[in-house]
Amino acid sequence: MRGPRSGSRTPEGSAPGYRVLNLLIDTNVLSEIRKGSRANPRLLSWLKTIDERSMFTSVLTMGEILKGVELLKHRDRRQYNVLSLWHQSLVRVFEDRLVPVTLEVSSLWARLQSIRTLPVIDGYLAATALTHGMSLVTRNTRDFKGTGVPLVNPFKHSAS
């Protein structure tokens, strides 16, 4: 995937000098966005400042979401159906902005784990962001401290 590696880009039709930083969106942010107008107001304010084309997510994040959906299959069929449709829509929306786990990412994950033990998926997200020169957008910034990954917490974004 070449998109994320570039780090930043100039969107078509933008003024010269306008740069977009590529952002790796964590599960907790996507889950909050799903709430629509009921989502955290700071997150909603932050989203208005972001070019959607700069937002990427990991295949692991999609797996985390699908795991949550599958856990509902036999407990709450209605919610399972609703969230299955949401997951399918995310796959379509992020179709060309899904970042895979590569050998380069997994090698960096191993180095990060040797320095500081992280939950497996969090470690892979940090390694993915670092490998592709991205900022990780998460509510969970504490979990990523010391990894060197640039962090954005849109839940602390000041509304303007």
Short mmCIF file of N, CA and C in Angstrom, two decimals:
data_model
loop_
_atom_site.label_atom_id
_atom_site.label_comp_id
_atom_site.label_asym_id
_atom_site.label_seq_id
_atom_site.Cartn_x
_atom_site.Cartn_y
_atom_site.Cartn_z
N MET A 1 0.86 -1.18 0.00
CA MET A 1 0.00 0.00 0.00
C MET A 1 0.89 1.23 0.00
N ARG A 2 0.77 2.04 -1.01
CA ARG A 2 1.65 3.18 -1.15
C ARG A 2 1.10 4.42 -0.45
N GLY A 3 -0.20 4.56 -0.34
CA GLY A 3 -0.81 5.76 0.23
C GLY A 3 -0.23 6.21 1.55
N PRO A 4 -0.25 5.37 2.58
CA PRO A 4 0.21 5.83 3.87
C PRO A 4 1.68 6.16 3.93
N ARG A 5 2.50 5.44 3.14
CA ARG A 5 3.94 5.60 3.25
C ARG A 5 4.37 7.04 2.98
N SER A 6 3.64 7.76 2.16
CA SER A 6 4.06 9.11 1.80
C SER A 6 4.02 10.06 2.99
N GLY A 7 3.34 9.71 4.05
CA GLY A 7 3.33 10.55 5.25
C GLY A 7 2.35 11.70 5.17
N SER A 8 2.49 12.53 4.18
CA SER A 8 1.54 13.61 3.99
C SER A 8 1.42 13.87 2.50
N ARG A 9 0.35 14.53 2.12
CA ARG A 9 0.13 14.78 0.71
C ARG A 9 -0.70 16.04 0.56
N THR A 10 -0.77 16.53 -0.66
CA THR A 10 -1.59 17.69 -0.96
C THR A 10 -2.84 17.21 -1.67
N PRO A 11 -4.02 17.40 -1.07
CA PRO A 11 -5.25 16.95 -1.72
C PRO A 11 -5.51 17.71 -3.01
N GLU A 12 -6.16 17.05 -3.97
CA GLU A 12 -6.52 17.71 -5.22
C GLU A 12 -7.35 18.95 -4.93
N GLY A 13 -7.04 20.02 -5.65
CA GLY A 13 -7.83 21.24 -5.52
C GLY A 13 -7.51 22.07 -4.28
N SER A 14 -6.48 21.69 -3.53
CA SER A 14 -6.12 22.45 -2.32
C SER A 14 -5.12 23.54 -2.66
N ALA A 15 -5.10 24.55 -1.82
CA ALA A 15 -4.15 25.64 -2.01
C ALA A 15 -2.73 25.12 -1.85
N PRO A 16 -1.77 25.71 -2.59
CA PRO A 16 -0.37 25.29 -2.42
C PRO A 16 0.05 25.44 -0.96
N GLY A 17 0.83 24.51 -0.48
CA GLY A 17 1.28 24.56 0.90
C GLY A 17 0.35 23.85 1.86
N TYR A 18 -0.85 23.51 1.43
CA TYR A 18 -1.80 22.79 2.27
C TYR A 18 -1.38 21.34 2.31
N ARG A 19 -1.12 20.79 3.50
CA ARG A 19 -0.67 19.42 3.64
C ARG A 19 -1.66 18.64 4.50
N VAL A 20 -1.80 17.37 4.18
CA VAL A 20 -2.66 16.49 4.96
C VAL A 20 -1.78 15.43 5.59
N LEU A 21 -1.85 15.32 6.89
CA LEU A 21 -1.13 14.27 7.59
C LEU A 21 -1.98 13.02 7.56
N ASN A 22 -1.37 11.90 7.24
CA ASN A 22 -2.13 10.66 7.24
C ASN A 22 -2.33 10.16 8.66
N LEU A 23 -3.54 9.75 8.93
CA LEU A 23 -3.98 9.38 10.27
C LEU A 23 -4.43 7.93 10.30
N LEU A 24 -3.96 7.17 11.28
CA LEU A 24 -4.39 5.79 11.49
C LEU A 24 -5.44 5.81 12.59
N ILE A 25 -6.66 5.45 12.25
CA ILE A 25 -7.79 5.57 13.17
C ILE A 25 -7.98 4.28 13.96
N ASP A 26 -8.01 4.39 15.29
CA ASP A 26 -8.16 3.25 16.19
C ASP A 26 -9.64 2.88 16.33
N THR A 27 -9.87 1.67 16.81
CA THR A 27 -11.21 1.13 16.99
C THR A 27 -12.10 2.04 17.84
N ASN A 28 -11.55 2.57 18.95
CA ASN A 28 -12.39 3.36 19.85
C ASN A 28 -12.90 4.64 19.17
N VAL A 29 -12.14 5.17 18.22
CA VAL A 29 -12.58 6.37 17.51
C VAL A 29 -13.68 6.01 16.50
N LEU A 30 -13.49 4.93 15.76
CA LEU A 30 -14.53 4.50 14.81
C LEU A 30 -15.83 4.18 15.53
N SER A 31 -15.73 3.53 16.68
CA SER A 31 -16.93 3.18 17.45
C SER A 31 -17.67 4.43 17.90
N GLU A 32 -16.93 5.45 18.29
CA GLU A 32 -17.57 6.70 18.72
C GLU A 32 -18.20 7.43 17.53
N ILE A 33 -17.51 7.44 16.39
CA ILE A 33 -18.05 8.08 15.19
C ILE A 33 -19.38 7.45 14.80
N ARG A 34 -19.51 6.15 15.01
CA ARG A 34 -20.73 5.42 14.68
C ARG A 34 -21.96 6.03 15.36
N LYS A 35 -21.77 6.68 16.50
CA LYS A 35 -22.89 7.26 17.25
C LYS A 35 -23.51 8.46 16.55
N GLY A 36 -22.85 8.95 15.51
CA GLY A 36 -23.38 10.09 14.76
C GLY A 36 -23.46 11.34 15.61
N SER A 37 -24.60 12.02 15.60
CA SER A 37 -24.74 13.29 16.33
C SER A 37 -24.65 13.11 17.85
N ARG A 38 -24.76 11.88 18.34
CA ARG A 38 -24.64 11.62 19.79
C ARG A 38 -23.18 11.38 20.21
N ALA A 39 -22.26 11.42 19.25
CA ALA A 39 -20.85 11.17 19.55
C ALA A 39 -20.27 12.33 20.37
N ASN A 40 -19.14 12.08 20.97
CA ASN A 40 -18.43 13.08 21.75
C ASN A 40 -18.30 14.38 20.95
N PRO A 41 -18.74 15.52 21.51
CA PRO A 41 -18.72 16.79 20.76
C PRO A 41 -17.31 17.21 20.33
N ARG A 42 -16.32 16.91 21.14
CA ARG A 42 -14.95 17.27 20.76
C ARG A 42 -14.49 16.45 19.56
N LEU A 43 -14.85 15.19 19.54
CA LEU A 43 -14.53 14.34 18.39
C LEU A 43 -15.22 14.88 17.14
N LEU A 44 -16.49 15.22 17.26
CA LEU A 44 -17.23 15.74 16.11
C LEU A 44 -16.61 17.04 15.60
N SER A 45 -16.19 17.89 16.52
CA SER A 45 -15.52 19.14 16.14
C SER A 45 -14.21 18.85 15.41
N TRP A 46 -13.45 17.92 15.94
CA TRP A 46 -12.17 17.54 15.33
C TRP A 46 -12.40 16.99 13.92
N LEU A 47 -13.41 16.14 13.76
CA LEU A 47 -13.69 15.53 12.45
C LEU A 47 -13.94 16.58 11.37
N LYS A 48 -14.54 17.70 11.75
CA LYS A 48 -14.82 18.76 10.78
C LYS A 48 -13.53 19.37 10.22
N THR A 49 -12.42 19.20 10.93
CA THR A 49 -11.15 19.78 10.50
C THR A 49 -10.29 18.80 9.68
N ILE A 50 -10.78 17.59 9.50
CA ILE A 50 -9.98 16.53 8.89
C ILE A 50 -10.48 16.19 7.50
N ASP A 51 -9.55 16.06 6.56
CA ASP A 51 -9.87 15.57 5.22
C ASP A 51 -10.03 14.05 5.32
N GLU A 52 -11.21 13.57 4.98
CA GLU A 52 -11.51 12.13 5.11
C GLU A 52 -10.48 11.27 4.37
N ARG A 53 -9.91 11.80 3.28
CA ARG A 53 -8.93 11.03 2.50
C ARG A 53 -7.63 10.81 3.26
N SER A 54 -7.44 11.52 4.36
CA SER A 54 -6.23 11.33 5.17
C SER A 54 -6.44 10.28 6.26
N MET A 55 -7.66 9.78 6.38
CA MET A 55 -7.99 8.81 7.43
C MET A 55 -7.85 7.38 6.90
N PHE A 56 -6.99 6.62 7.58
CA PHE A 56 -6.75 5.22 7.25
C PHE A 56 -7.09 4.39 8.48
N THR A 57 -7.27 3.11 8.30
CA THR A 57 -7.40 2.22 9.44
C THR A 57 -6.69 0.91 9.12
N SER A 58 -6.40 0.16 10.15
CA SER A 58 -5.68 -1.10 10.00
C SER A 58 -6.66 -2.25 9.76
N VAL A 59 -6.18 -3.24 9.04
CA VAL A 59 -6.98 -4.46 8.91
C VAL A 59 -7.22 -5.08 10.28
N LEU A 60 -6.33 -4.84 11.22
CA LEU A 60 -6.51 -5.35 12.59
C LEU A 60 -7.67 -4.65 13.29
N THR A 61 -7.83 -3.37 13.05
CA THR A 61 -8.96 -2.63 13.61
C THR A 61 -10.27 -3.20 13.06
N MET A 62 -10.28 -3.49 11.76
CA MET A 62 -11.48 -4.09 11.18
C MET A 62 -11.75 -5.46 11.80
N GLY A 63 -10.68 -6.19 12.09
CA GLY A 63 -10.84 -7.49 12.76
C GLY A 63 -11.38 -7.34 14.17
N GLU A 64 -10.90 -6.33 14.89
CA GLU A 64 -11.42 -6.09 16.25
C GLU A 64 -12.91 -5.79 16.21
N ILE A 65 -13.31 -4.96 15.26
CA ILE A 65 -14.73 -4.62 15.15
C ILE A 65 -15.54 -5.86 14.79
N LEU A 66 -15.06 -6.63 13.84
CA LEU A 66 -15.79 -7.84 13.43
C LEU A 66 -15.88 -8.84 14.57
N LYS A 67 -14.84 -8.94 15.38
CA LYS A 67 -14.89 -9.84 16.54
C LYS A 67 -16.04 -9.43 17.46
N GLY A 68 -16.14 -8.13 17.74
CA GLY A 68 -17.23 -7.63 18.58
C GLY A 68 -18.59 -7.94 17.99
N VAL A 69 -18.70 -7.80 16.67
CA VAL A 69 -19.96 -8.11 15.98
C VAL A 69 -20.28 -9.59 16.13
N GLU A 70 -19.29 -10.44 15.88
CA GLU A 70 -19.51 -11.89 15.93
C GLU A 70 -19.90 -12.37 17.33
N LEU A 71 -19.39 -11.69 18.35
CA LEU A 71 -19.75 -12.07 19.72
C LEU A 71 -21.24 -11.87 19.99
N LEU A 72 -21.88 -11.02 19.20
CA LEU A 72 -23.31 -10.75 19.38
C LEU A 72 -24.21 -11.73 18.63
N LYS A 73 -23.63 -12.49 17.75
CA LYS A 73 -24.41 -13.33 16.83
C LYS A 73 -25.47 -14.18 17.51
N HIS A 74 -25.13 -14.80 18.62
CA HIS A 74 -26.08 -15.70 19.29
C HIS A 74 -26.73 -15.07 20.52
N ARG A 75 -26.28 -13.87 20.89
CA ARG A 75 -26.84 -13.21 22.09
C ARG A 75 -27.88 -12.15 21.75
N ASP A 76 -27.62 -11.39 20.67
CA ASP A 76 -28.50 -10.27 20.33
C ASP A 76 -28.53 -10.15 18.81
N ARG A 77 -29.41 -10.89 18.20
CA ARG A 77 -29.46 -10.98 16.74
C ARG A 77 -29.71 -9.62 16.09
N ARG A 78 -30.59 -8.82 16.68
CA ARG A 78 -30.89 -7.50 16.10
C ARG A 78 -29.63 -6.62 16.09
N GLN A 79 -28.95 -6.56 17.22
CA GLN A 79 -27.73 -5.75 17.31
C GLN A 79 -26.64 -6.32 16.39
N TYR A 80 -26.58 -7.63 16.31
CA TYR A 80 -25.63 -8.29 15.41
C TYR A 80 -25.86 -7.82 13.97
N ASN A 81 -27.12 -7.81 13.54
CA ASN A 81 -27.44 -7.39 12.18
C ASN A 81 -27.08 -5.92 11.94
N VAL A 82 -27.39 -5.07 12.90
CA VAL A 82 -27.08 -3.63 12.79
C VAL A 82 -25.57 -3.43 12.68
N LEU A 83 -24.83 -4.07 13.57
CA LEU A 83 -23.38 -3.87 13.58
C LEU A 83 -22.68 -4.57 12.41
N SER A 84 -23.27 -5.65 11.91
CA SER A 84 -22.72 -6.29 10.70
C SER A 84 -22.79 -5.33 9.53
N LEU A 85 -23.91 -4.65 9.40
CA LEU A 85 -24.06 -3.66 8.33
C LEU A 85 -23.08 -2.51 8.50
N TRP A 86 -22.88 -2.08 9.74
CA TRP A 86 -21.91 -1.01 10.02
C TRP A 86 -20.51 -1.46 9.61
N HIS A 87 -20.12 -2.67 10.00
CA HIS A 87 -18.80 -3.19 9.65
C HIS A 87 -18.64 -3.24 8.12
N GLN A 88 -19.66 -3.73 7.43
CA GLN A 88 -19.60 -3.79 5.97
C GLN A 88 -19.45 -2.40 5.36
N SER A 89 -20.13 -1.42 5.94
CA SER A 89 -20.01 -0.05 5.42
C SER A 89 -18.61 0.51 5.67
N LEU A 90 -18.01 0.17 6.82
CA LEU A 90 -16.64 0.61 7.09
C LEU A 90 -15.67 0.01 6.07
N VAL A 91 -15.85 -1.26 5.76
CA VAL A 91 -14.99 -1.91 4.77
C VAL A 91 -15.09 -1.17 3.43
N ARG A 92 -16.30 -0.79 3.04
CA ARG A 92 -16.48 -0.04 1.78
C ARG A 92 -15.85 1.35 1.87
N VAL A 93 -16.11 2.05 2.97
CA VAL A 93 -15.60 3.42 3.13
C VAL A 93 -14.07 3.45 3.13
N PHE A 94 -13.46 2.49 3.82
CA PHE A 94 -12.00 2.46 3.94
C PHE A 94 -11.33 1.55 2.91
N GLU A 95 -12.09 1.10 1.93
CA GLU A 95 -11.61 0.10 0.98
C GLU A 95 -10.17 0.35 0.50
N ASP A 96 -9.87 1.55 0.05
CA ASP A 96 -8.52 1.84 -0.44
C ASP A 96 -7.65 2.52 0.62
N ARG A 97 -8.12 2.49 1.87
CA ARG A 97 -7.35 3.08 2.97
C ARG A 97 -7.24 2.11 4.14
N LEU A 98 -7.24 0.81 3.82
CA LEU A 98 -7.01 -0.23 4.83
C LEU A 98 -5.54 -0.59 4.79
N VAL A 99 -4.88 -0.46 5.92
CA VAL A 99 -3.44 -0.70 5.97
C VAL A 99 -3.18 -2.13 6.44
N PRO A 100 -2.44 -2.91 5.65
CA PRO A 100 -2.17 -4.29 6.03
C PRO A 100 -1.02 -4.40 7.02
N VAL A 101 -0.91 -5.55 7.63
CA VAL A 101 0.26 -5.87 8.45
C VAL A 101 1.26 -6.53 7.51
N THR A 102 2.42 -5.92 7.39
CA THR A 102 3.47 -6.42 6.50
C THR A 102 4.63 -6.96 7.33
N LEU A 103 5.59 -7.55 6.66
CA LEU A 103 6.78 -8.03 7.35
C LEU A 103 7.51 -6.87 8.03
N GLU A 104 7.55 -5.73 7.35
CA GLU A 104 8.19 -4.54 7.93
C GLU A 104 7.47 -4.11 9.22
N VAL A 105 6.15 -4.10 9.19
CA VAL A 105 5.36 -3.75 10.38
C VAL A 105 5.60 -4.76 11.49
N SER A 106 5.56 -6.05 11.16
CA SER A 106 5.72 -7.07 12.22
C SER A 106 7.13 -7.06 12.80
N SER A 107 8.13 -6.70 12.00
CA SER A 107 9.50 -6.59 12.53
C SER A 107 9.60 -5.43 13.52
N LEU A 108 8.99 -4.30 13.17
CA LEU A 108 8.99 -3.17 14.09
C LEU A 108 8.19 -3.49 15.34
N TRP A 109 7.07 -4.20 15.19
CA TRP A 109 6.28 -4.63 16.35
C TRP A 109 7.15 -5.43 17.31
N ALA A 110 7.95 -6.35 16.79
CA ALA A 110 8.82 -7.18 17.64
C ALA A 110 9.83 -6.30 18.39
N ARG A 111 10.40 -5.32 17.69
CA ARG A 111 11.36 -4.42 18.36
C ARG A 111 10.67 -3.60 19.44
N LEU A 112 9.47 -3.10 19.15
CA LEU A 112 8.72 -2.34 20.17
C LEU A 112 8.42 -3.21 21.38
N GLN A 113 8.02 -4.45 21.15
CA GLN A 113 7.67 -5.36 22.25
C GLN A 113 8.89 -5.68 23.10
N SER A 114 10.08 -5.63 22.52
CA SER A 114 11.29 -5.91 23.30
C SER A 114 11.64 -4.74 24.22
N ILE A 115 11.13 -3.56 23.89
CA ILE A 115 11.38 -2.36 24.69
C ILE A 115 10.31 -2.18 25.75
N ARG A 116 9.06 -2.38 25.35
CA ARG A 116 7.92 -2.18 26.24
C ARG A 116 6.79 -3.10 25.81
N THR A 117 6.32 -3.92 26.72
CA THR A 117 5.24 -4.84 26.38
C THR A 117 3.94 -4.07 26.21
N LEU A 118 3.33 -4.27 25.06
CA LEU A 118 2.05 -3.63 24.74
C LEU A 118 1.04 -4.73 24.42
N PRO A 119 -0.25 -4.45 24.61
CA PRO A 119 -1.23 -5.40 24.08
C PRO A 119 -0.94 -5.63 22.59
N VAL A 120 -1.14 -6.84 22.12
CA VAL A 120 -0.71 -7.21 20.77
C VAL A 120 -1.22 -6.25 19.70
N ILE A 121 -2.52 -6.02 19.66
CA ILE A 121 -3.05 -5.17 18.59
C ILE A 121 -2.57 -3.73 18.75
N ASP A 122 -2.50 -3.21 19.97
CA ASP A 122 -1.97 -1.86 20.17
C ASP A 122 -0.54 -1.77 19.66
N GLY A 123 0.26 -2.79 19.94
CA GLY A 123 1.64 -2.80 19.46
C GLY A 123 1.71 -2.79 17.94
N TYR A 124 0.84 -3.57 17.32
CA TYR A 124 0.80 -3.58 15.85
C TYR A 124 0.32 -2.25 15.29
N LEU A 125 -0.63 -1.60 15.95
CA LEU A 125 -1.08 -0.28 15.48
C LEU A 125 0.05 0.73 15.58
N ALA A 126 0.79 0.70 16.69
CA ALA A 126 1.93 1.61 16.85
C ALA A 126 2.96 1.34 15.75
N ALA A 127 3.28 0.08 15.51
CA ALA A 127 4.26 -0.28 14.49
C ALA A 127 3.77 0.13 13.09
N THR A 128 2.48 -0.03 12.84
CA THR A 128 1.91 0.36 11.54
C THR A 128 2.05 1.86 11.34
N ALA A 129 1.66 2.63 12.35
CA ALA A 129 1.75 4.09 12.25
C ALA A 129 3.20 4.53 12.04
N LEU A 130 4.12 3.97 12.80
CA LEU A 130 5.53 4.34 12.66
C LEU A 130 6.08 3.94 11.30
N THR A 131 5.75 2.76 10.84
CA THR A 131 6.24 2.28 9.54
C THR A 131 5.79 3.19 8.40
N HIS A 132 4.56 3.67 8.49
CA HIS A 132 3.99 4.45 7.39
C HIS A 132 4.03 5.96 7.65
N GLY A 133 4.69 6.40 8.71
CA GLY A 133 4.78 7.83 8.99
C GLY A 133 3.44 8.47 9.28
N MET A 134 2.61 7.76 10.04
CA MET A 134 1.26 8.23 10.35
C MET A 134 1.15 8.62 11.82
N SER A 135 0.15 9.41 12.12
CA SER A 135 -0.23 9.67 13.51
C SER A 135 -1.35 8.71 13.87
N LEU A 136 -1.32 8.20 15.09
CA LEU A 136 -2.35 7.28 15.56
C LEU A 136 -3.42 8.07 16.29
N VAL A 137 -4.65 7.94 15.83
CA VAL A 137 -5.78 8.66 16.42
C VAL A 137 -6.51 7.70 17.34
N THR A 138 -6.47 8.01 18.65
CA THR A 138 -7.03 7.11 19.65
C THR A 138 -7.42 7.88 20.90
N ARG A 139 -8.35 7.32 21.63
CA ARG A 139 -8.68 7.85 22.95
C ARG A 139 -7.67 7.33 23.97
N ASN A 140 -7.07 6.20 23.66
CA ASN A 140 -6.17 5.45 24.54
C ASN A 140 -4.72 5.90 24.47
N THR A 141 -4.42 7.16 24.52
CA THR A 141 -3.04 7.61 24.31
C THR A 141 -2.07 7.03 25.33
N ARG A 142 -2.52 6.80 26.54
CA ARG A 142 -1.65 6.28 27.60
C ARG A 142 -1.02 4.94 27.21
N ASP A 143 -1.79 4.10 26.53
CA ASP A 143 -1.28 2.79 26.13
C ASP A 143 -0.11 2.87 25.16
N PHE A 144 0.03 3.99 24.47
CA PHE A 144 1.05 4.10 23.43
C PHE A 144 2.24 4.97 23.83
N LYS A 145 2.22 5.50 25.05
CA LYS A 145 3.33 6.33 25.52
C LYS A 145 4.63 5.53 25.45
N GLY A 146 5.68 6.20 25.03
CA GLY A 146 6.99 5.56 24.97
C GLY A 146 7.25 4.77 23.71
N THR A 147 6.28 4.72 22.80
CA THR A 147 6.48 3.97 21.55
C THR A 147 7.10 4.84 20.47
N GLY A 148 7.01 6.15 20.64
CA GLY A 148 7.52 7.06 19.62
C GLY A 148 6.50 7.39 18.54
N VAL A 149 5.33 6.79 18.61
CA VAL A 149 4.31 7.07 17.60
C VAL A 149 3.64 8.40 17.91
N PRO A 150 3.48 9.27 16.90
CA PRO A 150 2.74 10.51 17.13
C PRO A 150 1.27 10.18 17.44
N LEU A 151 0.74 10.80 18.46
CA LEU A 151 -0.62 10.49 18.93
C LEU A 151 -1.54 11.69 18.79
N VAL A 152 -2.79 11.42 18.44
CA VAL A 152 -3.83 12.44 18.40
C VAL A 152 -5.00 11.89 19.21
N ASN A 153 -5.43 12.66 20.20
CA ASN A 153 -6.62 12.29 20.97
C ASN A 153 -7.72 13.29 20.63
N PRO A 154 -8.61 12.95 19.69
CA PRO A 154 -9.64 13.90 19.28
C PRO A 154 -10.69 14.15 20.36
N PHE A 155 -10.68 13.34 21.40
CA PHE A 155 -11.63 13.53 22.51
C PHE A 155 -11.19 14.68 23.40
N LYS A 156 -9.95 15.12 23.22
CA LYS A 156 -9.44 16.27 23.98
C LYS A 156 -9.31 17.50 23.09
N HIS A 157 -9.73 17.38 21.84
CA HIS A 157 -9.69 18.49 20.88
C HIS A 157 -10.60 19.60 21.39
N SER A 158 -10.09 20.82 21.40
CA SER A 158 -10.94 21.91 21.88
C SER A 158 -11.89 22.34 20.76
N ALA A 159 -13.15 22.36 21.08
CA ALA A 159 -14.18 22.75 20.10
C ALA A 159 -14.01 24.22 19.76
N SER A 160 -14.15 24.52 18.46
CA SER A 160 -14.02 25.93 18.07
C SER A 160 -15.30 26.47 17.49
#
